[in-house]
């Protein structure tokens, strides 16, 4: 598959949180990393990233999809719906219908689509939405099969079950987690990559503390997460605001990487 232009759509996952660019402002993320791999094979690759943190599926459909169609890229990535599922009342069936409409619009416009399932949420509290994510993923697999789209199945990536793949907020990947997703995307598209996303994580020192101490340490981490990350998220929902309000996409134009 020749890819001379690539547009990434979605939310914070595709914007690149929490994969900071070092001294530069903003985030890198799987999509930037994937584009960099593409550019090695296709010099002059043009790349746009329209994803913005906090965006729900209808916002991606209304704001990002039309822009992507206007750019007429060789490949569009679409990862959306996670923010809807996190909110009460997020209906996997209704979300899947909306997702399918987006895919159909992109394909009708001549834009091949790279789809993503949702992650397998395994942390405490987040496990409460596991059933909804699983149901949504079943729909996405059916859409990919029906529409003949490439699909990156994040749920099946067992390497992401390791806590080291996740940042402190338990919602966003670490830089290594983003790199593994980029490598998986390459594999799905049949592109050679210099590393294997399945590479085991480095061995950790054996636990020497008692089970009781390990349990207490884990609960302290849970409490800190609830105070530092979960509580502010709930407060934003009650106020009807999002972390992405007022933010512009980091790469709004289809330009050489």
PDB file of C-alpha atoms in Angstrom:
ATOM      1  CA  UNK A   1       0.000   0.000   0.000  1.00  0.00           C
ATOM      2  CA  UNK A   2       1.551   3.300  -1.113  1.00  0.00           C
ATOM      3  CA  UNK A   3       0.887   6.031   1.435  1.00  0.00           C
ATOM      4  CA  UNK A   4       1.987   9.500   0.393  1.00  0.00           C
ATOM      5  CA  UNK A   5      -0.393  11.345   2.724  1.00  0.00           C
ATOM      6  CA  UNK A   6      -1.867  10.471   6.110  1.00  0.00           C
ATOM      7  CA  UNK A   7      -4.505  12.184   8.273  1.00  0.00           C
ATOM      8  CA  UNK A   8      -5.142  11.121  11.880  1.00  0.00           C
ATOM      9  CA  UNK A   9      -8.541  11.712  13.512  1.00  0.00           C
ATOM     10  CA  UNK A  10      -9.734  11.265  17.080  1.00  0.00           C
ATOM     11  CA  UNK A  11      -9.146  12.339  20.659  1.00  0.00           C
ATOM     12  CA  UNK A  12      -6.300  12.408  23.196  1.00  0.00           C
ATOM     13  CA  UNK A  13      -5.088   8.926  22.198  1.00  0.00           C
ATOM     14  CA  UNK A  14      -4.268  10.157  18.697  1.00  0.00           C
ATOM     15  CA  UNK A  15      -3.207  13.627  19.821  1.00  0.00           C
ATOM     16  CA  UNK A  16      -0.500  11.775  21.743  1.00  0.00           C
ATOM     17  CA  UNK A  17      -1.098  12.221  25.490  1.00  0.00           C
ATOM     18  CA  UNK A  18       1.074  11.340  27.531  1.00  0.00           C
ATOM     19  CA  UNK A  19       4.034  11.195  25.159  1.00  0.00           C
ATOM     20  CA  UNK A  20       5.667  14.631  25.525  1.00  0.00           C
ATOM     21  CA  UNK A  21       8.033  16.023  22.930  1.00  0.00           C
ATOM     22  CA  UNK A  22      10.856  16.720  25.346  1.00  0.00           C
ATOM     23  CA  UNK A  23      11.847  20.401  25.181  1.00  0.00           C
ATOM     24  CA  UNK A  24       9.185  21.132  22.570  1.00  0.00           C
ATOM     25  CA  UNK A  25       5.594  21.941  23.386  1.00  0.00           C
ATOM     26  CA  UNK A  26       2.862  19.414  22.766  1.00  0.00           C
ATOM     27  CA  UNK A  27       2.813  15.656  22.420  1.00  0.00           C
ATOM     28  CA  UNK A  28       4.161  13.077  20.025  1.00  0.00           C
ATOM     29  CA  UNK A  29       2.043   9.901  20.313  1.00  0.00           C
ATOM     30  CA  UNK A  30       1.479   6.816  18.192  1.00  0.00           C
ATOM     31  CA  UNK A  31       0.295   8.767  15.117  1.00  0.00           C
ATOM     32  CA  UNK A  32       3.432  10.937  14.945  1.00  0.00           C
ATOM     33  CA  UNK A  33       5.584   7.869  15.491  1.00  0.00           C
ATOM     34  CA  UNK A  34       3.700   5.965  12.787  1.00  0.00           C
ATOM     35  CA  UNK A  35       4.057   8.913  10.388  1.00  0.00           C
ATOM     36  CA  UNK A  36       7.794   9.011  11.064  1.00  0.00           C
ATOM     37  CA  UNK A  37       8.065   5.330  10.111  1.00  0.00           C
ATOM     38  CA  UNK A  38       6.030   5.987   6.953  1.00  0.00           C
ATOM     39  CA  UNK A  39       8.270   8.923   6.057  1.00  0.00           C
ATOM     40  CA  UNK A  40      11.334   6.692   6.165  1.00  0.00           C
ATOM     41  CA  UNK A  41       9.763   4.596   3.399  1.00  0.00           C
ATOM     42  CA  UNK A  42       8.063   7.474   1.606  1.00  0.00           C
ATOM     43  CA  UNK A  43      10.177  10.649   1.622  1.00  0.00           C
ATOM     44  CA  UNK A  44       7.990  13.722   1.362  1.00  0.00           C
ATOM     45  CA  UNK A  45       5.112  12.090   3.236  1.00  0.00           C
ATOM     46  CA  UNK A  46       2.435  14.666   4.047  1.00  0.00           C
ATOM     47  CA  UNK A  47       0.815  14.314   7.458  1.00  0.00           C
ATOM     48  CA  UNK A  48      -1.989  16.050   9.355  1.00  0.00           C
ATOM     49  CA  UNK A  49      -3.230  15.288  12.862  1.00  0.00           C
ATOM     50  CA  UNK A  50      -6.677  16.743  13.628  1.00  0.00           C
ATOM     51  CA  UNK A  51      -7.190  14.878  16.912  1.00  0.00           C
ATOM     52  CA  UNK A  52      -7.959  16.913  20.034  1.00  0.00           C
ATOM     53  CA  UNK A  53      -8.190  15.634  23.598  1.00  0.00           C
ATOM     54  CA  UNK A  54     -11.652  15.212  25.085  1.00  0.00           C
ATOM     55  CA  UNK A  55     -13.483  15.046  21.757  1.00  0.00           C
ATOM     56  CA  UNK A  56     -16.541  12.816  21.599  1.00  0.00           C
ATOM     57  CA  UNK A  57     -17.546  10.807  18.584  1.00  0.00           C
ATOM     58  CA  UNK A  58     -20.075  13.311  17.248  1.00  0.00           C
ATOM     59  CA  UNK A  59     -17.463  16.075  17.464  1.00  0.00           C
ATOM     60  CA  UNK A  60     -14.991  13.984  15.487  1.00  0.00           C
ATOM     61  CA  UNK A  61     -17.708  13.372  12.902  1.00  0.00           C
ATOM     62  CA  UNK A  62     -18.741  17.014  12.636  1.00  0.00           C
ATOM     63  CA  UNK A  63     -15.388  18.768  12.923  1.00  0.00           C
ATOM     64  CA  UNK A  64     -12.652  16.401  11.773  1.00  0.00           C
ATOM     65  CA  UNK A  65     -14.138  14.087   9.149  1.00  0.00           C
ATOM     66  CA  UNK A  66     -15.110  16.889   6.714  1.00  0.00           C
ATOM     67  CA  UNK A  67     -11.620  18.375   6.990  1.00  0.00           C
ATOM     68  CA  UNK A  68     -10.031  15.004   6.310  1.00  0.00           C
ATOM     69  CA  UNK A  69     -12.230  14.422   3.254  1.00  0.00           C
ATOM     70  CA  UNK A  70     -11.241  17.834   1.887  1.00  0.00           C
ATOM     71  CA  UNK A  71      -7.569  16.843   2.155  1.00  0.00           C
ATOM     72  CA  UNK A  72      -8.143  13.617   0.121  1.00  0.00           C
ATOM     73  CA  UNK A  73      -5.330  11.656   1.838  1.00  0.00           C
ATOM     74  CA  UNK A  74      -4.124   8.178   0.968  1.00  0.00           C
ATOM     75  CA  UNK A  75      -4.928   6.997   4.512  1.00  0.00           C
ATOM     76  CA  UNK A  76      -7.130   8.184   7.378  1.00  0.00           C
ATOM     77  CA  UNK A  77      -6.876   6.751  10.890  1.00  0.00           C
ATOM     78  CA  UNK A  78     -10.018   6.818  13.027  1.00  0.00           C
ATOM     79  CA  UNK A  79      -9.996   6.188  16.777  1.00  0.00           C
ATOM     80  CA  UNK A  80     -13.007   7.628  18.601  1.00  0.00           C
ATOM     81  CA  UNK A  81     -15.754   6.751  21.069  1.00  0.00           C
ATOM     82  CA  UNK A  82     -13.710   6.294  24.238  1.00  0.00           C
ATOM     83  CA  UNK A  83     -14.810   9.604  25.756  1.00  0.00           C
ATOM     84  CA  UNK A  84     -18.444   8.703  25.090  1.00  0.00           C
ATOM     85  CA  UNK A  85     -18.079   5.316  26.791  1.00  0.00           C
ATOM     86  CA  UNK A  86     -16.526   6.939  29.861  1.00  0.00           C
ATOM     87  CA  UNK A  87     -19.669   9.013  30.379  1.00  0.00           C
ATOM     88  CA  UNK A  88     -22.880   7.632  31.890  1.00  0.00           C
ATOM     89  CA  UNK A  89     -25.293   6.532  29.216  1.00  0.00           C
ATOM     90  CA  UNK A  90     -22.674   5.870  26.550  1.00  0.00           C
ATOM     91  CA  UNK A  91     -24.541   3.371  24.341  1.00  0.00           C
ATOM     92  CA  UNK A  92     -22.185   1.084  22.369  1.00  0.00           C
ATOM     93  CA  UNK A  93     -24.886   0.278  19.790  1.00  0.00           C
ATOM     94  CA  UNK A  94     -25.713   3.916  19.025  1.00  0.00           C
ATOM     95  CA  UNK A  95     -22.038   4.862  18.983  1.00  0.00           C
ATOM     96  CA  UNK A  96     -21.313   2.062  16.532  1.00  0.00           C
ATOM     97  CA  UNK A  97     -24.012   3.343  14.162  1.00  0.00           C
ATOM     98  CA  UNK A  98     -22.428   6.805  14.211  1.00  0.00           C
ATOM     99  CA  UNK A  99     -18.947   5.329  13.755  1.00  0.00           C
ATOM    100  CA  UNK A 100     -20.121   3.311  10.758  1.00  0.00           C
ATOM    101  CA  UNK A 101     -21.527   6.456   9.145  1.00  0.00           C
ATOM    102  CA  UNK A 102     -18.137   8.164   9.523  1.00  0.00           C
ATOM    103  CA  UNK A 103     -16.341   5.228   7.955  1.00  0.00           C
ATOM    104  CA  UNK A 104     -18.822   5.137   5.093  1.00  0.00           C
ATOM    105  CA  UNK A 105     -18.398   8.867   4.439  1.00  0.00           C
ATOM    106  CA  UNK A 106     -14.616   8.548   4.348  1.00  0.00           C
ATOM    107  CA  UNK A 107     -14.655   5.513   2.080  1.00  0.00           C
ATOM    108  CA  UNK A 108     -17.193   7.076  -0.268  1.00  0.00           C
ATOM    109  CA  UNK A 109     -14.837  10.052  -0.588  1.00  0.00           C
ATOM    110  CA  UNK A 110     -12.023   7.684  -1.567  1.00  0.00           C
ATOM    111  CA  UNK A 111     -10.148   7.729   1.761  1.00  0.00           C
ATOM    112  CA  UNK A 112      -8.962   4.300   2.993  1.00  0.00           C
ATOM    113  CA  UNK A 113      -9.567   3.966   6.739  1.00  0.00           C
ATOM    114  CA  UNK A 114      -7.376   2.499   9.477  1.00  0.00           C
ATOM    115  CA  UNK A 115      -9.654   1.706  12.435  1.00  0.00           C
ATOM    116  CA  UNK A 116      -8.853   1.125  16.116  1.00  0.00           C
ATOM    117  CA  UNK A 117     -10.750  -0.808  18.770  1.00  0.00           C
ATOM    118  CA  UNK A 118     -10.806   0.405  22.359  1.00  0.00           C
ATOM    119  CA  UNK A 119      -8.310  -0.729  24.981  1.00  0.00           C
ATOM    120  CA  UNK A 120      -9.103  -3.395  27.568  1.00  0.00           C
ATOM    121  CA  UNK A 121      -9.609  -1.277  30.747  1.00  0.00           C
ATOM    122  CA  UNK A 122      -8.120  -3.237  33.645  1.00  0.00           C
ATOM    123  CA  UNK A 123      -7.522  -0.644  36.350  1.00  0.00           C
ATOM    124  CA  UNK A 124      -9.928  -0.356  39.302  1.00  0.00           C
ATOM    125  CA  UNK A 125     -12.981   1.827  38.589  1.00  0.00           C
ATOM    126  CA  UNK A 126     -12.218   1.851  34.853  1.00  0.00           C
ATOM    127  CA  UNK A 127     -13.101  -1.841  34.827  1.00  0.00           C
ATOM    128  CA  UNK A 128     -16.714  -0.748  35.314  1.00  0.00           C
ATOM    129  CA  UNK A 129     -16.955   0.200  31.629  1.00  0.00           C
ATOM    130  CA  UNK A 130     -15.221  -2.966  30.399  1.00  0.00           C
ATOM    131  CA  UNK A 131     -18.454  -4.541  29.193  1.00  0.00           C
ATOM    132  CA  UNK A 132     -19.440  -1.469  27.170  1.00  0.00           C
ATOM    133  CA  UNK A 133     -15.994  -1.247  25.583  1.00  0.00           C
ATOM    134  CA  UNK A 134     -16.146  -4.947  24.675  1.00  0.00           C
ATOM    135  CA  UNK A 135     -19.570  -4.510  23.061  1.00  0.00           C
ATOM    136  CA  UNK A 136     -18.383  -1.443  21.116  1.00  0.00           C
ATOM    137  CA  UNK A 137     -15.321  -3.363  19.952  1.00  0.00           C
ATOM    138  CA  UNK A 138     -17.474  -6.194  18.612  1.00  0.00           C
ATOM    139  CA  UNK A 139     -19.318  -3.635  16.483  1.00  0.00           C
ATOM    140  CA  UNK A 140     -16.031  -2.122  15.286  1.00  0.00           C
ATOM    141  CA  UNK A 141     -14.689  -5.500  14.203  1.00  0.00           C
ATOM    142  CA  UNK A 142     -17.907  -6.093  12.252  1.00  0.00           C
ATOM    143  CA  UNK A 143     -17.646  -2.646  10.620  1.00  0.00           C
ATOM    144  CA  UNK A 144     -14.036  -3.253   9.626  1.00  0.00           C
ATOM    145  CA  UNK A 145     -14.989  -6.604   8.115  1.00  0.00           C
ATOM    146  CA  UNK A 146     -18.042  -5.225   6.301  1.00  0.00           C
ATOM    147  CA  UNK A 147     -16.282  -2.117   4.988  1.00  0.00           C
ATOM    148  CA  UNK A 148     -12.969  -3.863   4.244  1.00  0.00           C
ATOM    149  CA  UNK A 149     -10.965  -1.577   6.532  1.00  0.00           C
ATOM    150  CA  UNK A 150      -7.689  -2.301   8.282  1.00  0.00           C
ATOM    151  CA  UNK A 151      -8.178  -2.707  12.038  1.00  0.00           C
ATOM    152  CA  UNK A 152      -5.695  -2.278  14.905  1.00  0.00           C
ATOM    153  CA  UNK A 153      -7.143  -4.374  17.717  1.00  0.00           C
ATOM    154  CA  UNK A 154      -5.872  -2.626  20.844  1.00  0.00           C
ATOM    155  CA  UNK A 155      -7.962  -4.876  23.099  1.00  0.00           C
ATOM    156  CA  UNK A 156      -5.939  -7.942  22.065  1.00  0.00           C
ATOM    157  CA  UNK A 157      -2.530  -6.327  22.692  1.00  0.00           C
ATOM    158  CA  UNK A 158      -1.596  -8.148  25.884  1.00  0.00           C
ATOM    159  CA  UNK A 159       1.637  -6.167  26.109  1.00  0.00           C
ATOM    160  CA  UNK A 160      -0.548  -3.167  27.027  1.00  0.00           C
ATOM    161  CA  UNK A 161      -1.907  -5.008  30.060  1.00  0.00           C
ATOM    162  CA  UNK A 162       1.324  -4.122  31.856  1.00  0.00           C
ATOM    163  CA  UNK A 163       0.914  -1.018  34.082  1.00  0.00           C
ATOM    164  CA  UNK A 164       4.157   0.339  32.617  1.00  0.00           C
ATOM    165  CA  UNK A 165       2.282   0.988  29.364  1.00  0.00           C
ATOM    166  CA  UNK A 166       0.117   3.556  31.132  1.00  0.00           C
ATOM    167  CA  UNK A 167       0.726   7.010  32.540  1.00  0.00           C
ATOM    168  CA  UNK A 168      -0.325   8.076  36.018  1.00  0.00           C
ATOM    169  CA  UNK A 169      -3.861   8.997  34.931  1.00  0.00           C
ATOM    170  CA  UNK A 170      -4.464   5.391  33.741  1.00  0.00           C
ATOM    171  CA  UNK A 171      -6.163   6.706  30.599  1.00  0.00           C
ATOM    172  CA  UNK A 172      -3.209   7.580  28.375  1.00  0.00           C
ATOM    173  CA  UNK A 173      -0.222   5.601  27.180  1.00  0.00           C
ATOM    174  CA  UNK A 174       3.396   6.180  28.093  1.00  0.00           C
ATOM    175  CA  UNK A 175       5.881   6.885  25.274  1.00  0.00           C
ATOM    176  CA  UNK A 176       6.728   3.171  25.116  1.00  0.00           C
ATOM    177  CA  UNK A 177       3.031   2.312  24.931  1.00  0.00           C
ATOM    178  CA  UNK A 178       2.543   4.725  22.023  1.00  0.00           C
ATOM    179  CA  UNK A 179       5.555   3.248  20.239  1.00  0.00           C
ATOM    180  CA  UNK A 180       4.104  -0.248  20.504  1.00  0.00           C
ATOM    181  CA  UNK A 181       0.804   0.935  19.017  1.00  0.00           C
ATOM    182  CA  UNK A 182       2.664   2.577  16.121  1.00  0.00           C
ATOM    183  CA  UNK A 183       4.501  -0.682  15.454  1.00  0.00           C
ATOM    184  CA  UNK A 184       1.224  -2.615  15.576  1.00  0.00           C
ATOM    185  CA  UNK A 185      -0.283  -0.209  13.033  1.00  0.00           C
ATOM    186  CA  UNK A 186       2.677  -0.893  10.745  1.00  0.00           C
ATOM    187  CA  UNK A 187       2.120  -4.624  11.070  1.00  0.00           C
ATOM    188  CA  UNK A 188      -1.584  -4.311  10.245  1.00  0.00           C
ATOM    189  CA  UNK A 189      -0.767  -2.370   7.078  1.00  0.00           C
ATOM    190  CA  UNK A 190       2.009  -4.762   6.104  1.00  0.00           C
ATOM    191  CA  UNK A 191       4.782  -2.201   6.567  1.00  0.00           C
ATOM    192  CA  UNK A 192       8.177  -3.378   7.811  1.00  0.00           C
ATOM    193  CA  UNK A 193       9.286  -1.993  11.173  1.00  0.00           C
ATOM    194  CA  UNK A 194      12.595  -2.062  13.012  1.00  0.00           C
ATOM    195  CA  UNK A 195      11.131  -3.487  16.234  1.00  0.00           C
ATOM    196  CA  UNK A 196       8.411  -5.857  17.435  1.00  0.00           C
ATOM    197  CA  UNK A 197       5.484  -4.474  19.456  1.00  0.00           C
ATOM    198  CA  UNK A 198       5.305  -7.829  21.276  1.00  0.00           C
ATOM    199  CA  UNK A 199       8.761  -7.362  22.827  1.00  0.00           C
ATOM    200  CA  UNK A 200       8.437  -8.292  26.535  1.00  0.00           C
ATOM    201  CA  UNK A 201       8.851  -5.547  29.096  1.00  0.00           C
ATOM    202  CA  UNK A 202      12.156  -5.557  31.006  1.00  0.00           C
ATOM    203  CA  UNK A 203      12.153  -7.874  33.990  1.00  0.00           C
ATOM    204  CA  UNK A 204      11.426  -6.211  37.315  1.00  0.00           C
ATOM    205  CA  UNK A 205      13.055  -6.900  40.648  1.00  0.00           C
ATOM    206  CA  UNK A 206      11.251  -9.641  42.550  1.00  0.00           C
ATOM    207  CA  UNK A 207       8.832  -8.355  45.155  1.00  0.00           C
ATOM    208  CA  UNK A 208      10.336  -8.743  48.593  1.00  0.00           C
ATOM    209  CA  UNK A 209       7.604  -7.057  50.605  1.00  0.00           C
ATOM    210  CA  UNK A 210       4.776  -8.993  52.180  1.00  0.00           C
ATOM    211  CA  UNK A 211       1.499  -9.360  50.326  1.00  0.00           C
ATOM    212  CA  UNK A 212      -0.127  -7.022  52.844  1.00  0.00           C
ATOM    213  CA  UNK A 213       2.387  -4.251  52.103  1.00  0.00           C
ATOM    214  CA  UNK A 214       2.011  -4.725  48.364  1.00  0.00           C
ATOM    215  CA  UNK A 215      -1.775  -4.494  48.716  1.00  0.00           C
ATOM    216  CA  UNK A 216      -1.521  -1.344  50.820  1.00  0.00           C
ATOM    217  CA  UNK A 217       0.853   0.273  48.332  1.00  0.00           C
ATOM    218  CA  UNK A 218      -1.564  -0.477  45.507  1.00  0.00           C
ATOM    219  CA  UNK A 219      -4.470   1.031  47.448  1.00  0.00           C
ATOM    220  CA  UNK A 220      -2.448   4.173  48.144  1.00  0.00           C
ATOM    221  CA  UNK A 221      -1.858   4.485  44.400  1.00  0.00           C
ATOM    222  CA  UNK A 222      -5.585   4.041  43.810  1.00  0.00           C
ATOM    223  CA  UNK A 223      -6.405   6.799  46.308  1.00  0.00           C
ATOM    224  CA  UNK A 224      -3.852   9.139  44.762  1.00  0.00           C
ATOM    225  CA  UNK A 225      -5.275   8.459  41.294  1.00  0.00           C
ATOM    226  CA  UNK A 226      -8.781   9.187  42.563  1.00  0.00           C
ATOM    227  CA  UNK A 227      -7.671  12.491  44.111  1.00  0.00           C
ATOM    228  CA  UNK A 228      -5.326  13.744  41.391  1.00  0.00           C
ATOM    229  CA  UNK A 229      -6.993  12.446  38.233  1.00  0.00           C
ATOM    230  CA  UNK A 230     -10.501  11.040  38.773  1.00  0.00           C
ATOM    231  CA  UNK A 231     -11.902  13.847  40.929  1.00  0.00           C
ATOM    232  CA  UNK A 232     -10.910  16.643  38.510  1.00  0.00           C
ATOM    233  CA  UNK A 233     -12.375  14.607  35.630  1.00  0.00           C
ATOM    234  CA  UNK A 234     -15.710  14.281  37.468  1.00  0.00           C
ATOM    235  CA  UNK A 235     -15.647  18.001  38.302  1.00  0.00           C
ATOM    236  CA  UNK A 236     -15.191  18.868  34.625  1.00  0.00           C
ATOM    237  CA  UNK A 237     -18.118  16.629  33.678  1.00  0.00           C
ATOM    238  CA  UNK A 238     -20.343  18.353  36.226  1.00  0.00           C
ATOM    239  CA  UNK A 239     -19.352  21.750  34.819  1.00  0.00           C
ATOM    240  CA  UNK A 240     -19.854  20.554  31.260  1.00  0.00           C
ATOM    241  CA  UNK A 241     -16.308  21.388  30.190  1.00  0.00           C
ATOM    242  CA  UNK A 242     -13.548  19.399  28.508  1.00  0.00           C
ATOM    243  CA  UNK A 243      -9.764  19.565  28.514  1.00  0.00           C
ATOM    244  CA  UNK A 244      -9.977  20.047  24.756  1.00  0.00           C
ATOM    245  CA  UNK A 245     -12.224  23.111  24.830  1.00  0.00           C
ATOM    246  CA  UNK A 246     -10.592  25.900  22.863  1.00  0.00           C
ATOM    247  CA  UNK A 247      -7.669  23.767  21.684  1.00  0.00           C
ATOM    248  CA  UNK A 248      -6.743  23.580  18.020  1.00  0.00           C
ATOM    249  CA  UNK A 249      -5.334  20.453  16.339  1.00  0.00           C
ATOM    250  CA  UNK A 250      -1.555  20.202  16.546  1.00  0.00           C
ATOM    251  CA  UNK A 251      -1.125  19.572  12.787  1.00  0.00           C
ATOM    252  CA  UNK A 252      -4.203  21.076  11.091  1.00  0.00           C
ATOM    253  CA  UNK A 253      -2.730  21.079   7.588  1.00  0.00           C
ATOM    254  CA  UNK A 254      -1.504  18.267   5.370  1.00  0.00           C
ATOM    255  CA  UNK A 255       2.184  19.153   5.207  1.00  0.00           C
ATOM    256  CA  UNK A 256       5.479  17.278   4.763  1.00  0.00           C
ATOM    257  CA  UNK A 257       6.611  15.700   8.006  1.00  0.00           C
TER     258      UNK A 257
END
